mmCIF file with all atom_site columns, C-alpha atoms in Angstrom:
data_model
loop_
_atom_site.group_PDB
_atom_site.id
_atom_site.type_symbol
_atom_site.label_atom_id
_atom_site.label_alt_id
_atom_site.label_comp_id
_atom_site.label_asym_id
_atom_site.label_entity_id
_atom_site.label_seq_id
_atom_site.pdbx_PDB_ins_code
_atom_site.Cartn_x
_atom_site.Cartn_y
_atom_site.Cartn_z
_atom_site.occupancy
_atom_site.B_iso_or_equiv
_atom_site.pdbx_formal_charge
_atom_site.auth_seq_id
_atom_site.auth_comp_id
_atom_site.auth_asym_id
_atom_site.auth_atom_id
_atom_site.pdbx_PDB_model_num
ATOM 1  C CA . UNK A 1 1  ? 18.666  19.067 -23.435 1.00 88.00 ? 1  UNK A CA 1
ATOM 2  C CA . UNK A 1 2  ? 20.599  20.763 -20.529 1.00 89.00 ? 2  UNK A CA 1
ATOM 3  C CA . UNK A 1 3  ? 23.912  18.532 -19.388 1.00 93.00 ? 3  UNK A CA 1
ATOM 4  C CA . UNK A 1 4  ? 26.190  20.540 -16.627 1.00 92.00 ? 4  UNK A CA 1
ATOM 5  C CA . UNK A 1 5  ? 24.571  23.293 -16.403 1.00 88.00 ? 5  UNK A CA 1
ATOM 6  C CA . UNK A 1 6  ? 24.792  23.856 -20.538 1.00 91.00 ? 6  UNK A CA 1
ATOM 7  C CA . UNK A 1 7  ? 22.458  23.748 -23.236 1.00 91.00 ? 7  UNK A CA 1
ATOM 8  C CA . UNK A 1 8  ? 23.382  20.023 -25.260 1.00 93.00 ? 8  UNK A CA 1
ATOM 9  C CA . UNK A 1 9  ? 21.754  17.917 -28.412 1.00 92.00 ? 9  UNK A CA 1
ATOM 10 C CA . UNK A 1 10 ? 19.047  15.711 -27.352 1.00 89.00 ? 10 UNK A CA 1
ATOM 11 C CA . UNK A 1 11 ? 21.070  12.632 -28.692 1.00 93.00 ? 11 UNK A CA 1
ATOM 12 C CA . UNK A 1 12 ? 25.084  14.191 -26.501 1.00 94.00 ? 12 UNK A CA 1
ATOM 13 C CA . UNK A 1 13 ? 24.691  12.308 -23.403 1.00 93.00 ? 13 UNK A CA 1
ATOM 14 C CA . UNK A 1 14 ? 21.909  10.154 -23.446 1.00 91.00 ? 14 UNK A CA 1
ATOM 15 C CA . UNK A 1 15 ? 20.671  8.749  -20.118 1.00 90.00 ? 15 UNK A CA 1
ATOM 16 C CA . UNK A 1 16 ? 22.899  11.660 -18.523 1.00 93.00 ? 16 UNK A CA 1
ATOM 17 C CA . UNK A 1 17 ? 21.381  14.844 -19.696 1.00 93.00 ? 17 UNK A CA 1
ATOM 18 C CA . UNK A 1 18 ? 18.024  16.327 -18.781 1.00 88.00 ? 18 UNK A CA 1
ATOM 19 C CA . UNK A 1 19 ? 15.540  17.213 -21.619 1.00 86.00 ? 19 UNK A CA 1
ATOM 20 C CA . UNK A 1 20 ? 13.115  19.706 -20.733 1.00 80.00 ? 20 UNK A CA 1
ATOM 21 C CA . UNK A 1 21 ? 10.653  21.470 -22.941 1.00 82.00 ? 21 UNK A CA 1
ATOM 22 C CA . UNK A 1 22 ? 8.889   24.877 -22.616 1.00 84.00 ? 22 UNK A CA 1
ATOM 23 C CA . UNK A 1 23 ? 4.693   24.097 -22.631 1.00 88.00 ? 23 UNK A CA 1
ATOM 24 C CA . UNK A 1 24 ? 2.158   26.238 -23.276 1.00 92.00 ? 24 UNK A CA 1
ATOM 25 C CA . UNK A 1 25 ? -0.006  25.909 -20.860 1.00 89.00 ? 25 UNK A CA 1
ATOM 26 C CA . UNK A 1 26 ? -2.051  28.466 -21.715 1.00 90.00 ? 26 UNK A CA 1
ATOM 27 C CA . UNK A 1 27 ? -3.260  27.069 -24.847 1.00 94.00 ? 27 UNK A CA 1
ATOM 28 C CA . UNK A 1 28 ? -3.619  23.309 -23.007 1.00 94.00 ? 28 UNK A CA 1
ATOM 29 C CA . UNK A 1 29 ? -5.840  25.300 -20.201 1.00 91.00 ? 29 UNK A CA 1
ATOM 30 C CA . UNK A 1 30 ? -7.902  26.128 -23.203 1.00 94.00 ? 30 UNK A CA 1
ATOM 31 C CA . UNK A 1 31 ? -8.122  23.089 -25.081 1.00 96.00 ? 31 UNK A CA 1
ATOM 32 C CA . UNK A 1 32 ? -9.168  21.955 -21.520 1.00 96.00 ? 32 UNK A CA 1
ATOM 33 C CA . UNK A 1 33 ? -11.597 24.316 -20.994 1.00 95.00 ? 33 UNK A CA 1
ATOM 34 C CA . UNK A 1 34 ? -13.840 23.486 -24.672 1.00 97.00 ? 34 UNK A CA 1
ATOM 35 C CA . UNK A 1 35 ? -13.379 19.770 -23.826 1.00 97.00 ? 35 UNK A CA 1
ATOM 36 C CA . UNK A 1 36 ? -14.968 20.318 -20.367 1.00 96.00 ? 36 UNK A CA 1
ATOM 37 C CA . UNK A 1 37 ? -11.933 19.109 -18.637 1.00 97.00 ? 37 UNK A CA 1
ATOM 38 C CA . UNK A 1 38 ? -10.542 20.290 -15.242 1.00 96.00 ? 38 UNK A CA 1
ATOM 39 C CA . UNK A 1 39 ? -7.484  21.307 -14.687 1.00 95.00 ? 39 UNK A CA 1
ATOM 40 C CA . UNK A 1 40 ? -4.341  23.079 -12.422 1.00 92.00 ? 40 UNK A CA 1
ATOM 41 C CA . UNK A 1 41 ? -1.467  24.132 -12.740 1.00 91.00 ? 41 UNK A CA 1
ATOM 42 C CA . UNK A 1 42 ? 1.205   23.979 -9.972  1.00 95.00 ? 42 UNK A CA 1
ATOM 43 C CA . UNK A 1 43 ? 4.303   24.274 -8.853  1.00 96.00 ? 43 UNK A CA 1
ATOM 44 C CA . UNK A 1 44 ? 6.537   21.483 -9.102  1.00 96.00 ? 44 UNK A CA 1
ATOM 45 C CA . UNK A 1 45 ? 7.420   22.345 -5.098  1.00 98.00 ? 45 UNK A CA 1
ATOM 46 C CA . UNK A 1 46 ? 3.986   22.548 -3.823  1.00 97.00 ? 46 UNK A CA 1
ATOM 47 C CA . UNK A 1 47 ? 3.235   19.153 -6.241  1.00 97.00 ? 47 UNK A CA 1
ATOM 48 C CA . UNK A 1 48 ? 6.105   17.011 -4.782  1.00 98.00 ? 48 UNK A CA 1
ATOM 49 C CA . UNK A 1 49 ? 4.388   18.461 -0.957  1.00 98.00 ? 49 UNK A CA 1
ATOM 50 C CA . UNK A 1 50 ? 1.159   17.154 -2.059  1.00 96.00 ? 50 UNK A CA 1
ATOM 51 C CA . UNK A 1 51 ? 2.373   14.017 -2.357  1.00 96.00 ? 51 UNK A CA 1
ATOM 52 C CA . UNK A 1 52 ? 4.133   13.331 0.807   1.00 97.00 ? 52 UNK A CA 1
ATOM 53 C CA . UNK A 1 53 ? 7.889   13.891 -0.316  1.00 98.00 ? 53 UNK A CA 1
ATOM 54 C CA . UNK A 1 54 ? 8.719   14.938 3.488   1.00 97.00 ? 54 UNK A CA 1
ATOM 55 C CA . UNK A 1 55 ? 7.544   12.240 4.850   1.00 97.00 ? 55 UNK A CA 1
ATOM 56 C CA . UNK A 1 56 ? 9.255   10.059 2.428   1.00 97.00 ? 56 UNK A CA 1
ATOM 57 C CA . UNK A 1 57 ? 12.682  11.772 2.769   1.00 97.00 ? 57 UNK A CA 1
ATOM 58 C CA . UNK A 1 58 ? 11.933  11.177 6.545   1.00 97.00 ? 58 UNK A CA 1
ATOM 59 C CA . UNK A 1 59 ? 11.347  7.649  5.643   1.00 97.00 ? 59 UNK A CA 1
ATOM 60 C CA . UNK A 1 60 ? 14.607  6.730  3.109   1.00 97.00 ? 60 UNK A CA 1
ATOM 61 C CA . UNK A 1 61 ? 17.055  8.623  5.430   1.00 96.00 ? 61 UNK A CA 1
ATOM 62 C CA . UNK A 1 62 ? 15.623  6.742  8.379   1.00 96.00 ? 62 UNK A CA 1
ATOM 63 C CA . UNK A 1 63 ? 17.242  3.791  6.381   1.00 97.00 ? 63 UNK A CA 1
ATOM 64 C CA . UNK A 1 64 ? 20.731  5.471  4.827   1.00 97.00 ? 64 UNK A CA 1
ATOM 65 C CA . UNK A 1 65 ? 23.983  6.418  6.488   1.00 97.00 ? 65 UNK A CA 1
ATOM 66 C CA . UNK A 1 66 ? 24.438  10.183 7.126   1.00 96.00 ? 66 UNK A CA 1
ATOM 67 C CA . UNK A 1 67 ? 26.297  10.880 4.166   1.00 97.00 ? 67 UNK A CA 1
ATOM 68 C CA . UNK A 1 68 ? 23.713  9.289  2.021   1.00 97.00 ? 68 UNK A CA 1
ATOM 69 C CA . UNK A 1 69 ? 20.547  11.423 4.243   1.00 97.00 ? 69 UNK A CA 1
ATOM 70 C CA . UNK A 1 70 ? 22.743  14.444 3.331   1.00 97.00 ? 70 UNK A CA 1
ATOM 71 C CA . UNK A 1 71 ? 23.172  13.564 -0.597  1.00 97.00 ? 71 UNK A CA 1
ATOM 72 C CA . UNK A 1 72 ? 19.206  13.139 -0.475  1.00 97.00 ? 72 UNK A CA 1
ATOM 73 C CA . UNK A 1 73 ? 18.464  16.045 1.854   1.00 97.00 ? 73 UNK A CA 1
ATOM 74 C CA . UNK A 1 74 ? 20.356  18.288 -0.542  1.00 97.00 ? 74 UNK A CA 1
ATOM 75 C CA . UNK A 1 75 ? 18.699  16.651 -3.611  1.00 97.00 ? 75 UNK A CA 1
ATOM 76 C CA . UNK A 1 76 ? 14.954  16.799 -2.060  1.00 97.00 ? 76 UNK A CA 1
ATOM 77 C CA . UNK A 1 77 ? 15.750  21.149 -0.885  1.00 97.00 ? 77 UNK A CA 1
ATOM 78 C CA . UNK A 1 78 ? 16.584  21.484 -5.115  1.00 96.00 ? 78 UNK A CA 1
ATOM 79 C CA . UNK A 1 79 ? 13.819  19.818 -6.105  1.00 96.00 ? 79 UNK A CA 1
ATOM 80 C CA . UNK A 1 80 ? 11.621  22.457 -3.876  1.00 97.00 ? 80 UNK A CA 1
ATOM 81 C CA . UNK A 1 81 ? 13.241  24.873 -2.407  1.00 97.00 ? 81 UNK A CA 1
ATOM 82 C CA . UNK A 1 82 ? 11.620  28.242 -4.187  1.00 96.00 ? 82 UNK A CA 1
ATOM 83 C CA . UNK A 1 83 ? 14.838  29.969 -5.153  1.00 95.00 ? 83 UNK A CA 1
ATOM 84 C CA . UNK A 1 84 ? 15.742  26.796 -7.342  1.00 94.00 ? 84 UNK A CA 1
ATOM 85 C CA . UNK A 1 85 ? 13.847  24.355 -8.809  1.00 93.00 ? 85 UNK A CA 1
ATOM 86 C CA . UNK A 1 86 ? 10.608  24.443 -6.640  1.00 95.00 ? 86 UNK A CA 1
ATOM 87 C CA . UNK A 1 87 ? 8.772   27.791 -8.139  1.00 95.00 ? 87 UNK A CA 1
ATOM 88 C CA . UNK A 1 88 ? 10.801  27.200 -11.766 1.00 91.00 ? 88 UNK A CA 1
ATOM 89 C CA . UNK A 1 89 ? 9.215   23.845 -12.935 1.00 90.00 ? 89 UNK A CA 1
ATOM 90 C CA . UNK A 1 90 ? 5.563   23.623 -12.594 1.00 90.00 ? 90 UNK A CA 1
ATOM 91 C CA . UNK A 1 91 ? 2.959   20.631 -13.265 1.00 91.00 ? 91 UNK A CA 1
ATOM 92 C CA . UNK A 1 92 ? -0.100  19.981 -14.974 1.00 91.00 ? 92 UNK A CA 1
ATOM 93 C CA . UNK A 1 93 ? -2.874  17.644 -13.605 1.00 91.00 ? 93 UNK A CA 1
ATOM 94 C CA . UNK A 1 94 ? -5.811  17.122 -15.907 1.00 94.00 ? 94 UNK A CA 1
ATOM 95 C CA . UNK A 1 95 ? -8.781  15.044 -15.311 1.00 94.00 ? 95 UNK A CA 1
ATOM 96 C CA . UNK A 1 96 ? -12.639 14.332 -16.262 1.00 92.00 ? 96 UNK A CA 1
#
């Protein structure tokens, strides 16, 4: 688990710290690929753009105080933004 910034027992800060795993996703392409499923891999930034995140920051800071638009601009540009968490996470979609 990662709490501030450092690595933390899965059971330190419950509800507080973020537990993240490393997946093969090799090997899960694979066991895709001999169970004819499809599958792809992406970024978590260009994931969260599929799915309309700008337009639904537009819409919740269209609602908030500026302060609050700020705290949310801030968190949506880590969640993306290349140079942080946007090209460092990445998603799996698998279907039939």
């Amino acid at each position: 688990a990662i709490y501030k910034h450092r690595h933390v027992g899965i059971f330190e800060y419950p509800g507080k710290a973020d537990i993240s795993v490393h997946v093969n996703f090799k090997n899960i392409a694979l066991q895709c690929n001999k169970r004819g499923l499809q599958y792809n891999i992406q970024t978590q930034r260009q994931f969260l753009l599929d799915f309309g995140i700008q337009l639904r920051l537009e819409q919740i800071c269209s609602q908030v105080d500026n302060v609050q638009a700020s705290l949310i601009c801030q968190g949506v540009d880590r969640l993306i933004d290349p140079s942080k968490m946007g090209q460092l996470f990445k998603v799996l979609h698998i279907e039939k």
